[in-house]
PDB file of C-alpha atoms in Angstrom:
ATOM      1  CA  MET W   1     -37.613  -8.826  74.158  1.00  0.00           C
ATOM      2  CA  ILE W   2     -37.419  -6.312  71.311  1.00  0.00           C
ATOM      3  CA  ASN W   3     -40.061  -6.229  68.585  1.00  0.00           C
ATOM      4  CA  TYR W   4     -39.867  -4.366  65.296  1.00  0.00           C
ATOM      5  CA  LEU W   5     -43.351  -2.984  64.579  1.00  0.00           C
ATOM      6  CA  ASN W   6     -44.665  -1.314  61.471  1.00  0.00           C
ATOM      7  CA  ARG W   7     -46.603   1.877  62.087  1.00  0.00           C
ATOM      8  CA  ASN W   8     -49.969   0.161  61.692  1.00  0.00           C
ATOM      9  CA  GLU W   9     -49.032  -2.515  64.257  1.00  0.00           C
ATOM     10  CA  ILE W  10     -48.358  -0.064  67.092  1.00  0.00           C
ATOM     11  CA  ASP W  11     -50.739   0.094  70.041  1.00  0.00           C
ATOM     12  CA  GLU W  12     -51.198   3.866  70.167  1.00  0.00           C
ATOM     13  CA  ASN W  13     -52.515   3.963  73.734  1.00  0.00           C
ATOM     14  CA  LYS W  14     -49.563   2.022  75.116  1.00  0.00           C
ATOM     15  CA  TRP W  15     -47.075   3.914  72.957  1.00  0.00           C
ATOM     16  CA  ASN W  16     -48.339   7.366  73.922  1.00  0.00           C
ATOM     17  CA  ALA W  17     -48.551   6.397  77.612  1.00  0.00           C
ATOM     18  CA  CYS W  18     -44.883   5.408  77.458  1.00  0.00           C
ATOM     19  CA  VAL W  19     -43.929   8.738  75.839  1.00  0.00           C
ATOM     20  CA  GLN W  20     -46.169  10.725  78.204  1.00  0.00           C
ATOM     21  CA  HIS W  21     -44.459   9.299  81.285  1.00  0.00           C
ATOM     22  CA  ALA W  22     -40.923   9.198  79.898  1.00  0.00           C
ATOM     23  CA  GLY W  23     -38.335  11.018  81.952  1.00  0.00           C
ATOM     24  CA  CYS W  24     -37.327  13.387  79.148  1.00  0.00           C
ATOM     25  CA  LYS W  25     -40.872  14.826  78.778  1.00  0.00           C
ATOM     26  CA  LEU W  26     -40.507  15.519  75.034  1.00  0.00           C
ATOM     27  CA  PRO W  27     -43.605  15.479  72.796  1.00  0.00           C
ATOM     28  CA  TYR W  28     -41.801  14.703  69.533  1.00  0.00           C
ATOM     29  CA  ALA W  29     -42.405  10.952  69.879  1.00  0.00           C
ATOM     30  CA  PHE W  30     -46.197  11.015  70.299  1.00  0.00           C
ATOM     31  CA  THR W  31     -47.829   9.103  67.452  1.00  0.00           C
ATOM     32  CA  TRP W  32     -49.779  12.145  66.269  1.00  0.00           C
ATOM     33  CA  TYR W  33     -46.609  14.256  66.176  1.00  0.00           C
ATOM     34  CA  LEU W  34     -44.625  11.658  64.231  1.00  0.00           C
ATOM     35  CA  ASP W  35     -47.512  11.156  61.796  1.00  0.00           C
ATOM     36  CA  CYS W  36     -47.392  14.869  60.981  1.00  0.00           C
ATOM     37  CA  VAL W  37     -43.653  15.333  60.479  1.00  0.00           C
ATOM     38  CA  SER W  38     -42.261  12.062  59.097  1.00  0.00           C
ATOM     39  CA  ASP W  39     -42.599  10.384  55.723  1.00  0.00           C
ATOM     40  CA  GLN W  40     -42.754   6.902  57.218  1.00  0.00           C
ATOM     41  CA  TRP W  41     -41.989   5.602  60.644  1.00  0.00           C
ATOM     42  CA  ASP W  42     -41.855   2.233  62.295  1.00  0.00           C
ATOM     43  CA  ALA W  43     -40.504   1.371  65.734  1.00  0.00           C
ATOM     44  CA  LEU W  44     -38.586  -0.852  68.066  1.00  0.00           C
ATOM     45  CA  VAL W  45     -40.574  -1.712  71.197  1.00  0.00           C
ATOM     46  CA  TYR W  46     -38.937  -3.175  74.288  1.00  0.00           C
ATOM     47  CA  ASN W  47     -41.070  -5.725  76.163  1.00  0.00           C
ATOM     48  CA  ASP W  48     -44.661  -4.498  76.629  1.00  0.00           C
ATOM     49  CA  TYR W  49     -43.949  -0.858  75.712  1.00  0.00           C
ATOM     50  CA  ASP W  50     -41.459  -0.513  78.580  1.00  0.00           C
ATOM     51  CA  ALA W  51     -39.366   1.511  76.132  1.00  0.00           C
ATOM     52  CA  VAL W  52     -40.049   2.715  72.593  1.00  0.00           C
ATOM     53  CA  PHE W  53     -37.726   3.830  69.798  1.00  0.00           C
ATOM     54  CA  PRO W  54     -39.312   5.485  66.731  1.00  0.00           C
ATOM     55  CA  LEU W  55     -37.489   4.812  63.467  1.00  0.00           C
ATOM     56  CA  THR W  56     -38.260   7.590  60.985  1.00  0.00           C
ATOM     57  CA  TRP W  57     -37.212   6.570  57.499  1.00  0.00           C
ATOM     58  CA  ARG W  58     -37.171   7.363  53.808  1.00  0.00           C
ATOM     59  CA  ASN W  59     -35.957   5.731  50.596  1.00  0.00           C
ATOM     60  CA  ARG W  60     -33.116   7.082  48.482  1.00  0.00           C
ATOM     61  CA  PHE W  61     -31.759   5.204  45.466  1.00  0.00           C
ATOM     62  CA  PHE W  62     -34.178   2.436  46.538  1.00  0.00           C
ATOM     63  CA  ILE W  63     -32.277   2.118  49.830  1.00  0.00           C
ATOM     64  CA  PRO W  64     -34.132   2.857  53.103  1.00  0.00           C
ATOM     65  CA  TYR W  65     -32.344   5.102  55.596  1.00  0.00           C
ATOM     66  CA  LEU W  66     -33.059   6.684  58.977  1.00  0.00           C
ATOM     67  CA  TYR W  67     -33.226  10.454  59.234  1.00  0.00           C
ATOM     68  CA  GLN W  68     -34.197  13.152  61.739  1.00  0.00           C
ATOM     69  CA  PRO W  69     -37.480  14.765  60.648  1.00  0.00           C
ATOM     70  CA  MET W  70     -37.651  18.531  60.521  1.00  0.00           C
ATOM     71  CA  PHE W  71     -39.329  20.008  63.624  1.00  0.00           C
ATOM     72  CA  THR W  72     -38.155  17.154  65.862  1.00  0.00           C
ATOM     73  CA  GLN W  73     -35.000  18.157  67.660  1.00  0.00           C
ATOM     74  CA  GLN W  74     -34.638  14.926  69.650  1.00  0.00           C
ATOM     75  CA  LEU W  75     -36.040  11.408  69.371  1.00  0.00           C
ATOM     76  CA  GLY W  76     -34.243   8.217  70.381  1.00  0.00           C
ATOM     77  CA  VAL W  77     -35.462   5.878  73.121  1.00  0.00           C
ATOM     78  CA  PHE W  78     -38.282   6.873  75.472  1.00  0.00           C
ATOM     79  CA  SER W  79     -38.940   5.054  78.733  1.00  0.00           C
ATOM     80  CA  PRO W  80     -40.864   5.874  81.936  1.00  0.00           C
ATOM     81  CA  SER W  81     -38.143   4.243  84.037  1.00  0.00           C
ATOM     82  CA  ALA W  82     -34.442   5.045  84.143  1.00  0.00           C
ATOM     83  CA  LEU W  83     -32.981   3.641  80.951  1.00  0.00           C
ATOM     84  CA  ASP W  84     -30.235   1.090  81.477  1.00  0.00           C
ATOM     85  CA  GLU W  85     -27.288   1.635  79.106  1.00  0.00           C
ATOM     86  CA  ASN W  86     -27.415  -2.040  78.187  1.00  0.00           C
ATOM     87  CA  VAL W  87     -31.061  -1.713  77.085  1.00  0.00           C
ATOM     88  CA  LEU W  88     -30.161   1.346  75.018  1.00  0.00           C
ATOM     89  CA  LYS W  89     -27.343  -0.605  73.372  1.00  0.00           C
ATOM     90  CA  LEU W  90     -29.686  -3.529  72.673  1.00  0.00           C
ATOM     91  CA  LEU W  91     -32.163  -1.215  70.976  1.00  0.00           C
ATOM     92  CA  LEU W  92     -29.480   0.480  68.898  1.00  0.00           C
ATOM     93  CA  ASP W  93     -28.101  -2.921  67.898  1.00  0.00           C
ATOM     94  CA  ALA W  94     -31.623  -4.000  66.920  1.00  0.00           C
ATOM     95  CA  ILE W  95     -31.911  -1.357  64.188  1.00  0.00           C
ATOM     96  CA  PRO W  96     -32.438  -3.475  61.056  1.00  0.00           C
ATOM     97  CA  LEU W  97     -29.421  -3.781  58.768  1.00  0.00           C
ATOM     98  CA  ARG W  98     -31.551  -2.749  55.807  1.00  0.00           C
ATOM     99  CA  PHE W  99     -31.117   0.854  57.007  1.00  0.00           C
ATOM    100  CA  ARG W 100     -27.731   1.361  55.361  1.00  0.00           C
ATOM    101  CA  PHE W 101     -27.480   5.026  56.332  1.00  0.00           C
ATOM    102  CA  ILE W 102     -28.416   6.451  59.742  1.00  0.00           C
ATOM    103  CA  GLU W 103     -28.381  10.081  60.853  1.00  0.00           C
ATOM    104  CA  ILE W 104     -30.534  10.702  63.929  1.00  0.00           C
ATOM    105  CA  ASN W 105     -30.610  12.567  67.236  1.00  0.00           C
ATOM    106  CA  LEU W 106     -31.181  10.779  70.516  1.00  0.00           C
ATOM    107  CA  ASN W 107     -32.826  12.581  73.435  1.00  0.00           C
ATOM    108  CA  TYR W 108     -30.845  14.064  76.304  1.00  0.00           C
ATOM    109  CA  LEU W 109     -31.477  11.073  78.624  1.00  0.00           C
ATOM    110  CA  ASN W 110     -29.971   8.597  76.167  1.00  0.00           C
ATOM    111  CA  ARG W 111     -26.391   8.313  77.463  1.00  0.00           C
ATOM    112  CA  VAL W 112     -24.761   6.568  74.566  1.00  0.00           C
ATOM    113  CA  LYS W 113     -21.424   4.744  74.350  1.00  0.00           C
ATOM    114  CA  HIS W 114     -21.639   2.796  71.140  1.00  0.00           C
ATOM    115  CA  ALA W 115     -18.731   2.050  68.830  1.00  0.00           C
ATOM    116  CA  GLY W 116     -21.025   1.308  65.904  1.00  0.00           C
ATOM    117  CA  PHE W 117     -21.788   4.981  65.272  1.00  0.00           C
ATOM    118  CA  GLU W 118     -20.075   8.301  64.786  1.00  0.00           C
ATOM    119  CA  ILE W 119     -21.238  10.194  67.881  1.00  0.00           C
ATOM    120  CA  SER W 120     -21.190  13.965  68.270  1.00  0.00           C
ATOM    121  CA  PRO W 121     -22.740  16.293  70.875  1.00  0.00           C
ATOM    122  CA  ARG W 122     -25.507  18.803  70.219  1.00  0.00           C
ATOM    123  CA  ILE W 123     -26.513  21.598  72.585  1.00  0.00           C
ATOM    124  CA  ASN W 124     -30.042  22.561  73.599  1.00  0.00           C
ATOM    125  CA  LEU W 125     -30.896  25.544  75.795  1.00  0.00           C
ATOM    126  CA  PHE W 126     -33.735  25.615  78.294  1.00  0.00           C
ATOM    127  CA  LEU W 127     -35.079  27.748  81.123  1.00  0.00           C
ATOM    128  CA  ASP W 128     -36.664  26.244  84.234  1.00  0.00           C
ATOM    129  CA  LEU W 129     -39.840  28.208  84.996  1.00  0.00           C
ATOM    130  CA  SER W 130     -40.422  26.840  88.506  1.00  0.00           C
ATOM    131  CA  ALA W 131     -39.568  30.159  90.199  1.00  0.00           C
ATOM    132  CA  ASP W 132     -41.809  33.227  90.252  1.00  0.00           C
ATOM    133  CA  TYR W 133     -41.409  35.949  87.636  1.00  0.00           C
ATOM    134  CA  ASP W 134     -39.472  38.389  89.850  1.00  0.00           C
ATOM    135  CA  GLN W 135     -36.805  35.784  90.538  1.00  0.00           C
ATOM    136  CA  LEU W 136     -36.603  34.750  86.885  1.00  0.00           C
ATOM    137  CA  TYR W 137     -36.358  38.391  85.791  1.00  0.00           C
ATOM    138  CA  HIS W 138     -33.587  38.936  88.341  1.00  0.00           C
ATOM    139  CA  ASN W 139     -31.527  36.327  86.459  1.00  0.00           C
ATOM    140  CA  TYR W 140     -31.854  38.162  83.121  1.00  0.00           C
ATOM    141  CA  HIS W 141     -28.626  39.651  81.798  1.00  0.00           C
ATOM    142  CA  GLU W 142     -28.458  43.437  81.555  1.00  0.00           C
ATOM    143  CA  ASN W 143     -28.633  43.263  77.767  1.00  0.00           C
ATOM    144  CA  ALA W 144     -32.004  41.486  77.952  1.00  0.00           C
ATOM    145  CA  LYS W 145     -33.339  44.077  80.399  1.00  0.00           C
ATOM    146  CA  ARG W 146     -32.180  46.968  78.191  1.00  0.00           C
ATOM    147  CA  ASN W 147     -33.883  45.474  75.149  1.00  0.00           C
ATOM    148  CA  LEU W 148     -37.092  44.928  77.115  1.00  0.00           C
ATOM    149  CA  HIS W 149     -37.143  48.598  78.122  1.00  0.00           C
ATOM    150  CA  LYS W 150     -36.656  49.491  74.463  1.00  0.00           C
ATOM    151  CA  ALA W 151     -39.610  47.299  73.457  1.00  0.00           C
ATOM    152  CA  VAL W 152     -41.870  48.792  76.161  1.00  0.00           C
ATOM    153  CA  LYS W 153     -41.087  52.302  74.909  1.00  0.00           C
ATOM    154  CA  ARG W 154     -42.308  51.256  71.458  1.00  0.00           C
ATOM    155  CA  GLN W 155     -45.630  50.221  73.042  1.00  0.00           C
ATOM    156  CA  LEU W 156     -45.395  46.676  71.711  1.00  0.00           C
ATOM    157  CA  HIS W 157     -47.987  44.106  72.670  1.00  0.00           C
ATOM    158  CA  ILE W 158     -48.653  40.389  72.274  1.00  0.00           C
ATOM    159  CA  ARG W 159     -51.458  38.967  70.149  1.00  0.00           C
ATOM    160  CA  SER W 160     -52.465  35.313  70.012  1.00  0.00           C
ATOM    161  CA  ASP W 161     -55.617  35.581  67.902  1.00  0.00           C
ATOM    162  CA  PHE W 162     -54.245  34.954  64.414  1.00  0.00           C
ATOM    163  CA  SER W 163     -53.821  31.868  62.255  1.00  0.00           C
ATOM    164  CA  PRO W 164     -50.629  29.786  62.143  1.00  0.00           C
ATOM    165  CA  GLY W 165     -50.517  30.495  58.410  1.00  0.00           C
ATOM    166  CA  ILE W 166     -49.482  34.075  59.204  1.00  0.00           C
ATOM    167  CA  ILE W 167     -46.565  32.778  61.268  1.00  0.00           C
ATOM    168  CA  THR W 168     -45.550  30.425  58.452  1.00  0.00           C
ATOM    169  CA  GLU W 169     -45.452  33.240  55.891  1.00  0.00           C
ATOM    170  CA  PHE W 170     -43.601  35.511  58.319  1.00  0.00           C
ATOM    171  CA  PHE W 171     -41.090  32.718  59.019  1.00  0.00           C
ATOM    172  CA  LYS W 172     -40.601  32.052  55.295  1.00  0.00           C
ATOM    173  CA  SER W 173     -39.877  35.715  54.596  1.00  0.00           C
ATOM    174  CA  HIS W 174     -37.496  36.429  57.460  1.00  0.00           C
ATOM    175  CA  THR W 175     -35.972  33.135  58.641  1.00  0.00           C
ATOM    176  CA  GLY W 176     -36.784  30.272  56.286  1.00  0.00           C
ATOM    177  CA  ILE W 177     -35.233  32.139  53.373  1.00  0.00           C
ATOM    178  CA  LYS W 178     -31.869  31.748  55.140  1.00  0.00           C
ATOM    179  CA  ILE W 179     -32.297  27.972  55.605  1.00  0.00           C
ATOM    180  CA  PRO W 180     -32.095  26.363  52.144  1.00  0.00           C
ATOM    181  CA  GLU W 181     -32.821  22.838  53.436  1.00  0.00           C
ATOM    182  CA  ILE W 182     -36.376  23.880  54.339  1.00  0.00           C
ATOM    183  CA  GLY W 183     -38.608  23.567  51.284  1.00  0.00           C
ATOM    184  CA  GLU W 184     -42.323  23.639  50.515  1.00  0.00           C
ATOM    185  CA  TYR W 185     -42.495  19.961  51.369  1.00  0.00           C
ATOM    186  CA  HIS W 186     -41.451  20.752  54.950  1.00  0.00           C
ATOM    187  CA  TYR W 187     -43.916  23.621  55.204  1.00  0.00           C
ATOM    188  CA  GLU W 188     -46.697  21.184  54.330  1.00  0.00           C
ATOM    189  CA  HIS W 189     -45.625  18.997  57.245  1.00  0.00           C
ATOM    190  CA  LEU W 190     -45.391  22.084  59.451  1.00  0.00           C
ATOM    191  CA  HIS W 191     -48.901  23.215  58.568  1.00  0.00           C
ATOM    192  CA  GLU W 192     -50.282  19.769  59.390  1.00  0.00           C
ATOM    193  CA  LEU W 193     -48.387  19.726  62.690  1.00  0.00           C
ATOM    194  CA  MET W 194     -49.577  23.172  63.777  1.00  0.00           C
ATOM    195  CA  GLU W 195     -53.202  22.443  62.953  1.00  0.00           C
ATOM    196  CA  GLU W 196     -53.072  19.118  64.791  1.00  0.00           C
ATOM    197  CA  ALA W 197     -51.405  20.699  67.834  1.00  0.00           C
ATOM    198  CA  LEU W 198     -54.020  23.465  67.976  1.00  0.00           C
ATOM    199  CA  GLN W 199     -56.850  20.927  67.790  1.00  0.00           C
ATOM    200  CA  ARG W 200     -55.287  19.033  70.672  1.00  0.00           C
ATOM    201  CA  ASN W 201     -54.787  22.219  72.688  1.00  0.00           C
ATOM    202  CA  ALA W 202     -51.070  21.499  72.495  1.00  0.00           C
ATOM    203  CA  GLY W 203     -50.070  24.522  70.432  1.00  0.00           C
ATOM    204  CA  LYS W 204     -50.055  28.307  70.778  1.00  0.00           C
ATOM    205  CA  VAL W 205     -49.393  31.184  68.401  1.00  0.00           C
ATOM    206  CA  HIS W 206     -47.929  34.423  69.725  1.00  0.00           C
ATOM    207  CA  GLY W 207     -46.828  37.535  67.878  1.00  0.00           C
ATOM    208  CA  VAL W 208     -45.357  40.909  68.797  1.00  0.00           C
ATOM    209  CA  PHE W 209     -47.202  43.874  67.277  1.00  0.00           C
ATOM    210  CA  ASP W 210     -47.082  47.647  67.586  1.00  0.00           C
ATOM    211  CA  GLU W 211     -50.077  49.974  67.985  1.00  0.00           C
ATOM    212  CA  ARG W 212     -50.642  49.858  64.199  1.00  0.00           C
ATOM    213  CA  ASP W 213     -50.669  46.047  64.254  1.00  0.00           C
ATOM    214  CA  ASN W 214     -47.385  45.673  62.410  1.00  0.00           C
ATOM    215  CA  LEU W 215     -45.875  42.266  63.140  1.00  0.00           C
ATOM    216  CA  PHE W 216     -42.210  42.220  64.247  1.00  0.00           C
ATOM    217  CA  ALA W 217     -41.670  38.802  65.851  1.00  0.00           C
ATOM    218  CA  ALA W 218     -43.719  35.625  66.046  1.00  0.00           C
ATOM    219  CA  GLY W 219     -43.575  32.037  67.124  1.00  0.00           C
ATOM    220  CA  PHE W 220     -45.465  28.783  67.246  1.00  0.00           C
ATOM    221  CA  PHE W 221     -45.091  26.929  70.534  1.00  0.00           C
ATOM    222  CA  ILE W 222     -45.806  23.321  71.424  1.00  0.00           C
ATOM    223  CA  VAL W 223     -47.260  23.406  74.946  1.00  0.00           C
ATOM    224  CA  THR W 224     -47.527  20.373  77.225  1.00  0.00           C
ATOM    225  CA  ASP W 225     -48.018  20.040  80.966  1.00  0.00           C
ATOM    226  CA  SER W 226     -44.250  20.100  81.449  1.00  0.00           C
ATOM    227  CA  ARG W 227     -42.729  22.000  78.528  1.00  0.00           C
ATOM    228  CA  ILE W 228     -43.131  24.968  76.168  1.00  0.00           C
ATOM    229  CA  ILE W 229     -41.167  24.327  72.973  1.00  0.00           C
ATOM    230  CA  ASN W 230     -40.066  27.275  70.842  1.00  0.00           C
ATOM    231  CA  LEU W 231     -40.838  25.451  67.602  1.00  0.00           C
ATOM    232  CA  LEU W 232     -40.923  28.205  64.983  1.00  0.00           C
ATOM    233  CA  PRO W 233     -39.388  31.520  66.102  1.00  0.00           C
ATOM    234  CA  SER W 234     -38.946  34.349  63.628  1.00  0.00           C
ATOM    235  CA  ILE W 235     -38.169  38.047  63.697  1.00  0.00           C
ATOM    236  CA  ASP W 236     -37.673  40.758  61.059  1.00  0.00           C
ATOM    237  CA  GLU W 237     -34.845  43.289  60.965  1.00  0.00           C
ATOM    238  CA  GLU W 238     -36.841  46.085  62.606  1.00  0.00           C
ATOM    239  CA  GLY W 239     -37.962  43.642  65.274  1.00  0.00           C
ATOM    240  CA  LYS W 240     -34.317  43.004  66.151  1.00  0.00           C
ATOM    241  CA  GLU W 241     -33.704  46.737  66.489  1.00  0.00           C
ATOM    242  CA  ILE W 242     -36.649  47.386  68.809  1.00  0.00           C
ATOM    243  CA  GLY W 243     -36.248  44.334  71.068  1.00  0.00           C
ATOM    244  CA  ALA W 244     -39.300  42.415  69.821  1.00  0.00           C
ATOM    245  CA  GLY W 245     -37.647  39.022  70.318  1.00  0.00           C
ATOM    246  CA  PHE W 246     -36.828  39.860  73.941  1.00  0.00           C
ATOM    247  CA  TYR W 247     -40.383  41.054  74.451  1.00  0.00           C
ATOM    248  CA  LEU W 248     -41.816  37.743  73.169  1.00  0.00           C
ATOM    249  CA  VAL W 249     -39.605  35.542  75.345  1.00  0.00           C
ATOM    250  CA  ASP W 250     -40.287  37.720  78.382  1.00  0.00           C
ATOM    251  CA  TYR W 251     -44.021  37.330  77.758  1.00  0.00           C
ATOM    252  CA  LEU W 252     -43.630  33.532  77.892  1.00  0.00           C
ATOM    253  CA  VAL W 253     -41.539  33.715  81.058  1.00  0.00           C
ATOM    254  CA  ARG W 254     -44.059  36.014  82.710  1.00  0.00           C
ATOM    255  CA  HIS W 255     -47.047  33.937  81.581  1.00  0.00           C
ATOM    256  CA  TYR W 256     -45.674  30.536  82.664  1.00  0.00           C
ATOM    257  CA  ALA W 257     -43.573  31.582  85.677  1.00  0.00           C
ATOM    258  CA  GLY W 258     -44.176  29.333  88.672  1.00  0.00           C
ATOM    259  CA  SER W 259     -45.764  26.630  86.514  1.00  0.00           C
ATOM    260  CA  GLY W 260     -42.928  24.137  86.925  1.00  0.00           C
ATOM    261  CA  ARG W 261     -42.662  23.906  83.149  1.00  0.00           C
ATOM    262  CA  VAL W 262     -39.494  24.178  81.100  1.00  0.00           C
ATOM    263  CA  LEU W 263     -39.160  26.778  78.348  1.00  0.00           C
ATOM    264  CA  ASP W 264     -37.334  24.792  75.680  1.00  0.00           C
ATOM    265  CA  PHE W 265     -35.555  27.065  73.195  1.00  0.00           C
ATOM    266  CA  GLU W 266     -34.591  24.170  70.855  1.00  0.00           C
ATOM    267  CA  GLY W 267     -30.928  25.157  70.604  1.00  0.00           C
ATOM    268  CA  SER W 268     -28.880  26.709  69.455  1.00  0.00           C
ATOM    269  CA  MET W 269     -25.457  25.741  68.118  1.00  0.00           C
ATOM    270  CA  ILE W 270     -25.279  29.215  66.499  1.00  0.00           C
ATOM    271  CA  PRO W 271     -23.339  31.494  68.901  1.00  0.00           C
ATOM    272  CA  THR W 272     -25.430  34.647  68.393  1.00  0.00           C
ATOM    273  CA  ILE W 273     -28.717  32.808  68.968  1.00  0.00           C
ATOM    274  CA  ALA W 274     -27.247  30.967  71.957  1.00  0.00           C
ATOM    275  CA  ARG W 275     -26.223  34.301  73.508  1.00  0.00           C
ATOM    276  CA  PHE W 276     -29.766  35.605  73.032  1.00  0.00           C
ATOM    277  CA  TYR W 277     -31.320  32.680  74.917  1.00  0.00           C
ATOM    278  CA  LYS W 278     -28.613  32.680  77.583  1.00  0.00           C
ATOM    279  CA  SER W 279     -29.402  36.336  78.285  1.00  0.00           C
ATOM    280  CA  PHE W 280     -32.603  35.050  79.960  1.00  0.00           C
ATOM    281  CA  GLY W 281     -30.625  32.691  82.188  1.00  0.00           C
ATOM    282  CA  ALA W 282     -31.033  29.627  79.958  1.00  0.00           C
ATOM    283  CA  GLN W 283     -28.936  26.559  80.728  1.00  0.00           C
ATOM    284  CA  GLU W 284     -27.195  24.178  78.351  1.00  0.00           C
ATOM    285  CA  GLN W 285     -28.186  20.557  77.920  1.00  0.00           C
ATOM    286  CA  THR W 286     -26.370  18.008  75.752  1.00  0.00           C
ATOM    287  CA  TYR W 287     -27.983  15.451  73.487  1.00  0.00           C
ATOM    288  CA  TRP W 288     -26.291  13.167  70.974  1.00  0.00           C
ATOM    289  CA  HIS W 289     -26.215  12.942  67.203  1.00  0.00           C
ATOM    290  CA  LEU W 290     -25.606   9.474  65.718  1.00  0.00           C
ATOM    291  CA  ARG W 291     -24.373   8.758  62.221  1.00  0.00           C
ATOM    292  CA  ARG W 292     -23.502   5.548  60.397  1.00  0.00           C
ATOM    293  CA  ASN W 293     -22.817   5.127  56.705  1.00  0.00           C
ATOM    294  CA  ASP W 294     -22.913   1.579  55.323  1.00  0.00           C
ATOM    295  CA  LEU W 295     -23.951   2.635  51.845  1.00  0.00           C
ATOM    296  CA  PRO W 296     -22.339   1.077  48.793  1.00  0.00           C
ATOM    297  CA  ARG W 297     -19.197   2.979  47.817  1.00  0.00           C
ATOM    298  CA  LEU W 298     -20.688   4.626  44.695  1.00  0.00           C
ATOM    299  CA  ILE W 299     -23.791   5.886  46.505  1.00  0.00           C
ATOM    300  CA  ARG W 300     -21.636   7.015  49.434  1.00  0.00           C
ATOM    301  CA  TRP W 301     -19.578   9.088  46.982  1.00  0.00           C
ATOM    302  CA  ILE W 302     -22.714  10.616  45.434  1.00  0.00           C
ATOM    303  CA  LYS W 303     -24.148  11.484  48.846  1.00  0.00           C
ATOM    304  CA  GLY W 304     -20.803  12.930  49.957  1.00  0.00           C
TER     305      GLY W 304
END
C-alpha cells in the first residue's frame, strides 16, 4: 500500500529510522535536512515506512512541480531492505498527476527502467576509507603527492574553529560567483542547513590556512557514522597554485582512515574536478536523473 502524506502527517521517528537504515546511507532524506533545503515537501510512503520517497515541490505559474533542492545531490526512494524494481516502479507511478513537471535525482540504489521519464546518468565520486592511511596514500596519483609536498613546504595547516559564515562568504567570492543559479535565497537555506547540522553534531567546518592565517581553501562537510559529504568546497586562485585543495582532502583521508566511512565528493561531471578527486583514488558511482514535462504547451515553451 502506498500513501501520499503531507509533511505534517509524517511520523518523523519512523521516517528517519527508514532513512537511517537505508542501504544507500545518504543523509539528504532526513526530515531535518529536507526541512532546511526545500520549499515544501510531501512524501510517498510504502506500507508502514518500509520505503519512503520525499517529493520536494514548488509552484510556478500556479502549477506544482517536483525539483531537486540545492545541496541534495540524490534523493529518490529509501528503504532498509533491497528495493524491488516493481516497488520502485509503483512508487514512481504513484507520483500525483498534479505535478506536471518533474526533474529529480534518484539515489544510486534506485535501478530505474521506466518509460514514463527521460532518464539520464549522473556520476558521483567517492573514496572508501576502510583501509589505513598508508594504504590510501599509496593509491594517490603522483600529481596529488606532488601537490601535497608543495602545500607542506608552504607550512599550511587546518583550522576547524571558525564559523560557517566565513565558509559561505569564501564560497560566494571564489566559487558561487561562477554558478549563476545559486542566489541569496539558496544561501539562506544553506545557512539554516549548516547551523542545524552543527547543532546535531552532523557537520564540520575545515579550512586551509598559512602561518599568517590567510584562508586558501575551505569546506563544510556533512558527517554521519558512514559518510563524509563534501557539501561546500571552495578554493581561491592562490590556493590552487599552492596545493591547498589537495592538503584539505588529504587531511580528511588521514583523519578518517580506517573508519569504514565513505568520503563522498558529490561529483563531479566537470572533467577537471573529476580528475582532482580521482587523483586520490576515488571511484565512480552512477545515479539517475529523471525528467518529465507534461506542462501545457505555452508554459512548456516559456520554460524552454
